[in-house]
Amino acid sequence: RNPRLEEPLPIALANTIWTDRGAVHDDLSDVADVQRWIRVVGDHVNLLPAQQKGDTVTPIAADRLVELRDAVRRLAAENCRDSRSLGESPVPDEEAAISIVNRASAMSSVWPELVRQASTSKRRHVWAGDSFVDALIAVIAQETVDLIVSPEWLQLRPCLAPGCAYFFVKDHFRREWCSAVCGNRARVARHAQRRT
């Protein structure tokens, strides 16, 4: 499955846990899955030097990314008072999750850089180190910190459609679900409940 990158990067990472017919699935279940996810997401992150995006993901790096994902899911669930049990994070509490995010953020030498392109300013990440994977993990951790201290964090919601494990940022006052598919599923479930 392709990563859903319409949400902020930390939430896209959190949403690598998903459900289908009551079963929980993990888009990062093995090193090959993590390699695929890193390759796709790496193309969307402005992270230099770009020539090392072909780094091979080690099992240790894959475990670090999954640990960061689980920490983001715990922080999101705590923030939203998420009562869903599907896809629940194995990270025990908020304090442990914060520790994981901070450790991942400090893992690599990554810093933001301002770039002018034509008449606009853009931000890109620059890194010094051996591993693009570690740099990307650090960027996601740093973006997690930025998200948590931003107003967007207050708009974070769990998708309450039946059987969904995703989170989303409520960017419109009428938005209730992570996607139109979940909206349809929720409406069908409500309709069926009314009929019985």
GROMACS .gro file of C-alpha atoms in nm:
model
  196
    1ARG     CA    1   0.000   0.000   0.000
    2ASN     CA    2   0.116   0.352  -0.074
    3PRO     CA    3   0.156   0.589   0.220
    4ARG     CA    4  -0.128   0.835   0.270
    5LEU     CA    5   0.062   1.164   0.261
    6GLU     CA    6  -0.230   1.408   0.275
    7GLU     CA    7  -0.183   1.436   0.653
    8PRO     CA    8   0.126   1.581   0.827
    9LEU     CA    9   0.422   1.342   0.804
   10PRO     CA   10   0.401   1.219   1.167
   11ILE     CA   11   0.032   1.132   1.115
   12ALA     CA   12   0.112   0.963   0.783
   13LEU     CA   13   0.359   0.750   0.981
   14ALA     CA   14   0.101   0.679   1.253
   15ASN     CA   15  -0.145   0.574   0.982
   16THR     CA   16   0.077   0.285   0.871
   17ILE     CA   17  -0.140   0.086   1.111
   18TRP     CA   18  -0.478   0.021   0.948
   19THR     CA   19  -0.769  -0.216   0.971
   20ASP     CA   20  -0.972  -0.419   0.729
   21ARG     CA   21  -1.270  -0.633   0.832
   22GLY     CA   22  -1.168  -0.611   1.196
   23ALA     CA   23  -0.807  -0.725   1.140
   24VAL     CA   24  -0.517  -0.491   1.213
   25HIS     CA   25  -0.252  -0.452   0.941
   26ASP     CA   26   0.093  -0.297   0.957
   27ASP     CA   27   0.250  -0.132   0.651
   28LEU     CA   28   0.587  -0.152   0.832
   29SER     CA   29   0.569  -0.520   0.926
   30ASP     CA   30   0.913  -0.611   0.789
   31VAL     CA   31   1.231  -0.450   0.660
   32ALA     CA   32   1.118  -0.467   0.295
   33ASP     CA   33   0.796  -0.282   0.384
   34VAL     CA   34   0.995  -0.016   0.572
   35GLN     CA   35   1.234   0.018   0.274
   36ARG     CA   36   0.937   0.074   0.042
   37TRP     CA   37   0.777   0.329   0.278
   38ILE     CA   38   1.107   0.518   0.322
   39ARG     CA   39   1.157   0.531  -0.056
   40VAL     CA   40   0.809   0.676  -0.121
   41VAL     CA   41   0.810   0.918   0.173
   42GLY     CA   42   1.171   1.022   0.109
   43ASP     CA   43   1.066   1.154  -0.231
   44HIS     CA   44   0.816   1.387  -0.059
   45VAL     CA   45   1.055   1.523   0.204
   46ASN     CA   46   1.293   1.796   0.098
   47LEU     CA   47   1.602   1.637   0.255
   48LEU     CA   48   1.955   1.692   0.122
   49PRO     CA   49   2.186   1.534   0.016
   50ALA     CA   50   1.936   1.360  -0.206
   51GLN     CA   51   2.188   1.125  -0.371
   52GLN     CA   52   2.186   0.890  -0.072
   53LYS     CA   53   1.813   0.813  -0.075
   54GLY     CA   54   1.897   0.460  -0.188
   55ASP     CA   55   2.028   0.362   0.157
   56THR     CA   56   1.940   0.011   0.256
   57VAL     CA   57   1.722  -0.006   0.565
   58THR     CA   58   1.877  -0.217   0.838
   59PRO     CA   59   1.662  -0.415   1.082
   60ILE     CA   60   1.775  -0.174   1.358
   61ALA     CA   61   1.667   0.131   1.157
   62ALA     CA   62   1.335  -0.039   1.074
   63ASP     CA   63   1.279  -0.100   1.446
   64ARG     CA   64   1.354   0.268   1.521
   65LEU     CA   65   1.097   0.383   1.265
   66VAL     CA   66   0.833   0.144   1.403
   67GLU     CA   67   0.912   0.258   1.758
   68LEU     CA   68   0.868   0.622   1.650
   69ARG     CA   69   0.539   0.532   1.478
   70ASP     CA   70   0.413   0.364   1.794
   71ALA     CA   71   0.515   0.668   2.002
   72VAL     CA   72   0.328   0.904   1.767
   73ARG     CA   73   0.020   0.678   1.789
   74ARG     CA   74   0.036   0.686   2.171
   75LEU     CA   75   0.071   1.067   2.177
   76ALA     CA   76  -0.213   1.106   1.926
   77ALA     CA   77  -0.438   0.870   2.123
   78GLU     CA   78  -0.367   1.054   2.449
   79ASN     CA   79  -0.429   1.391   2.284
   80CYS     CA   80  -0.761   1.280   2.131
   81ARG     CA   81  -0.872   1.067   2.425
   82ASP     CA   82  -0.904   0.790   2.168
   83SER     CA   83  -1.116   0.504   2.296
   84ARG     CA   84  -1.056   0.272   1.999
   85SER     CA   85  -0.876  -0.052   2.075
   86LEU     CA   86  -0.797  -0.146   1.714
   87GLY     CA   87  -0.439  -0.051   1.639
   88GLU     CA   88  -0.364   0.056   1.996
   89SER     CA   89   0.000   0.153   2.048
   90PRO     CA   90   0.226  -0.080   2.247
   91VAL     CA   91   0.399   0.225   2.398
   92PRO     CA   92   0.264   0.224   2.754
   93ASP     CA   93   0.220   0.595   2.826
   94GLU     CA   94   0.277   0.952   2.718
   95GLU     CA   95   0.608   0.986   2.905
   96ALA     CA   96   0.759   0.686   2.725
   97ALA     CA   97   0.630   0.819   2.391
   98ILE     CA   98   0.787   1.162   2.448
   99SER     CA   99   1.117   0.996   2.535
  100ILE     CA  100   1.109   0.797   2.209
  101VAL     CA  101   1.032   1.108   2.002
  102ASN     CA  102   1.311   1.308   2.167
  103ARG     CA  103   1.562   1.026   2.121
  104ALA     CA  104   1.472   0.993   1.752
  105SER     CA  105   1.490   1.370   1.704
  106ALA     CA  106   1.845   1.378   1.844
  107MET     CA  107   1.957   1.073   1.647
  108SER     CA  108   2.100   1.248   1.341
  109SER     CA  109   2.255   1.580   1.251
  110VAL     CA  110   1.963   1.737   1.065
  111TRP     CA  111   1.885   2.107   1.046
  112PRO     CA  112   1.641   2.327   0.855
  113GLU     CA  113   1.767   2.558   0.583
  114LEU     CA  114   1.586   2.843   0.411
  115VAL     CA  115   1.597   2.841   0.030
  116ARG     CA  116   1.472   3.109  -0.209
  117GLN     CA  117   1.318   2.980  -0.531
  118ALA     CA  118   1.199   3.250  -0.766
  119SER     CA  119   0.996   3.479  -0.538
  120THR     CA  120   0.910   3.223  -0.271
  121SER     CA  121   1.091   3.092   0.033
  122LYS     CA  122   1.099   2.722   0.107
  123ARG     CA  123   1.231   2.511   0.390
  124ARG     CA  124   1.444   2.209   0.328
  125HIS     CA  125   1.626   1.975   0.563
  126VAL     CA  126   2.000   1.925   0.536
  127TRP     CA  127   2.181   1.644   0.710
  128ALA     CA  128   2.533   1.533   0.786
  129GLY     CA  129   2.567   1.167   0.859
  130ASP     CA  130   2.591   0.822   0.718
  131SER     CA  131   2.228   0.722   0.677
  132PHE     CA  132   1.941   0.881   0.488
  133VAL     CA  133   1.707   0.653   0.684
  134ASP     CA  134   1.831   0.789   1.019
  135ALA     CA  135   1.804   1.144   0.886
  136LEU     CA  136   1.445   1.083   0.772
  137ILE     CA  137   1.354   0.932   1.110
  138ALA     CA  138   1.502   1.240   1.280
  139VAL     CA  139   1.304   1.471   1.049
  140ILE     CA  140   0.978   1.288   1.126
  141ALA     CA  141   1.054   1.310   1.499
  142GLN     CA  142   1.129   1.683   1.470
  143GLU     CA  143   0.808   1.735   1.272
  144THR     CA  144   0.626   1.546   1.548
  145VAL     CA  145   0.753   1.799   1.801
  146ASP     CA  146   0.650   2.086   1.569
  147LEU     CA  147   0.304   1.934   1.519
  148ILE     CA  148   0.243   1.880   1.891
  149VAL     CA  149   0.318   2.244   1.975
  150SER     CA  150   0.111   2.376   1.682
  151PRO     CA  151  -0.262   2.459   1.664
  152GLU     CA  152  -0.304   2.162   1.427
  153TRP     CA  153  -0.249   1.925   1.721
  154LEU     CA  154  -0.568   2.055   1.879
  155GLN     CA  155  -0.751   1.958   1.558
  156LEU     CA  156  -0.620   1.601   1.557
  157ARG     CA  157  -0.899   1.343   1.560
  158PRO     CA  158  -0.932   0.966   1.557
  159CYS     CA  159  -1.145   0.844   1.269
  160LEU     CA  160  -1.453   0.697   1.436
  161ALA     CA  161  -1.582   0.516   1.130
  162PRO     CA  162  -1.644   0.148   1.209
  163GLY     CA  163  -1.316  -0.045   1.205
  164CYS     CA  164  -1.085   0.247   1.123
  165ALA     CA  165  -0.754   0.299   1.307
  166TYR     CA  166  -0.647   0.623   1.134
  167PHE     CA  167  -0.596   0.972   1.275
  168PHE     CA  168  -0.653   1.294   1.081
  169VAL     CA  169  -0.623   1.668   1.125
  170LYS     CA  170  -0.968   1.823   1.109
  171ASP     CA  171  -0.896   2.092   0.851
  172HIS     CA  172  -1.261   2.180   0.785
  173PHE     CA  173  -1.539   2.228   1.040
  174ARG     CA  174  -1.758   1.967   0.866
  175ARG     CA  175  -1.492   1.698   0.840
  176GLU     CA  176  -1.573   1.396   1.059
  177TRP     CA  177  -1.370   1.110   0.909
  178CYS     CA  178  -1.024   1.044   0.768
  179SER     CA  179  -1.160   0.986   0.415
  180ALA     CA  180  -1.475   0.976   0.205
  181VAL     CA  181  -1.464   0.595   0.219
  182CYS     CA  182  -1.483   0.602   0.600
  183GLY     CA  183  -1.760   0.863   0.582
  184ASN     CA  184  -1.964   0.633   0.360
  185ARG     CA  185  -1.896   0.336   0.589
  186ALA     CA  186  -2.011   0.536   0.894
  187ARG     CA  187  -2.328   0.651   0.718
  188VAL     CA  188  -2.411   0.294   0.609
  189ALA     CA  189  -2.354   0.168   0.966
  190ARG     CA  190  -2.580   0.442   1.109
  191HIS     CA  191  -2.849   0.363   0.853
  192ALA     CA  192  -2.832  -0.009   0.934
  193GLN     CA  193  -2.852   0.065   1.307
  194ARG     CA  194  -3.161   0.283   1.257
  195ARG     CA  195  -3.334   0.005   1.061
  196THR     CA  196  -3.281  -0.254   1.339
   0.00000   0.00000   0.00000
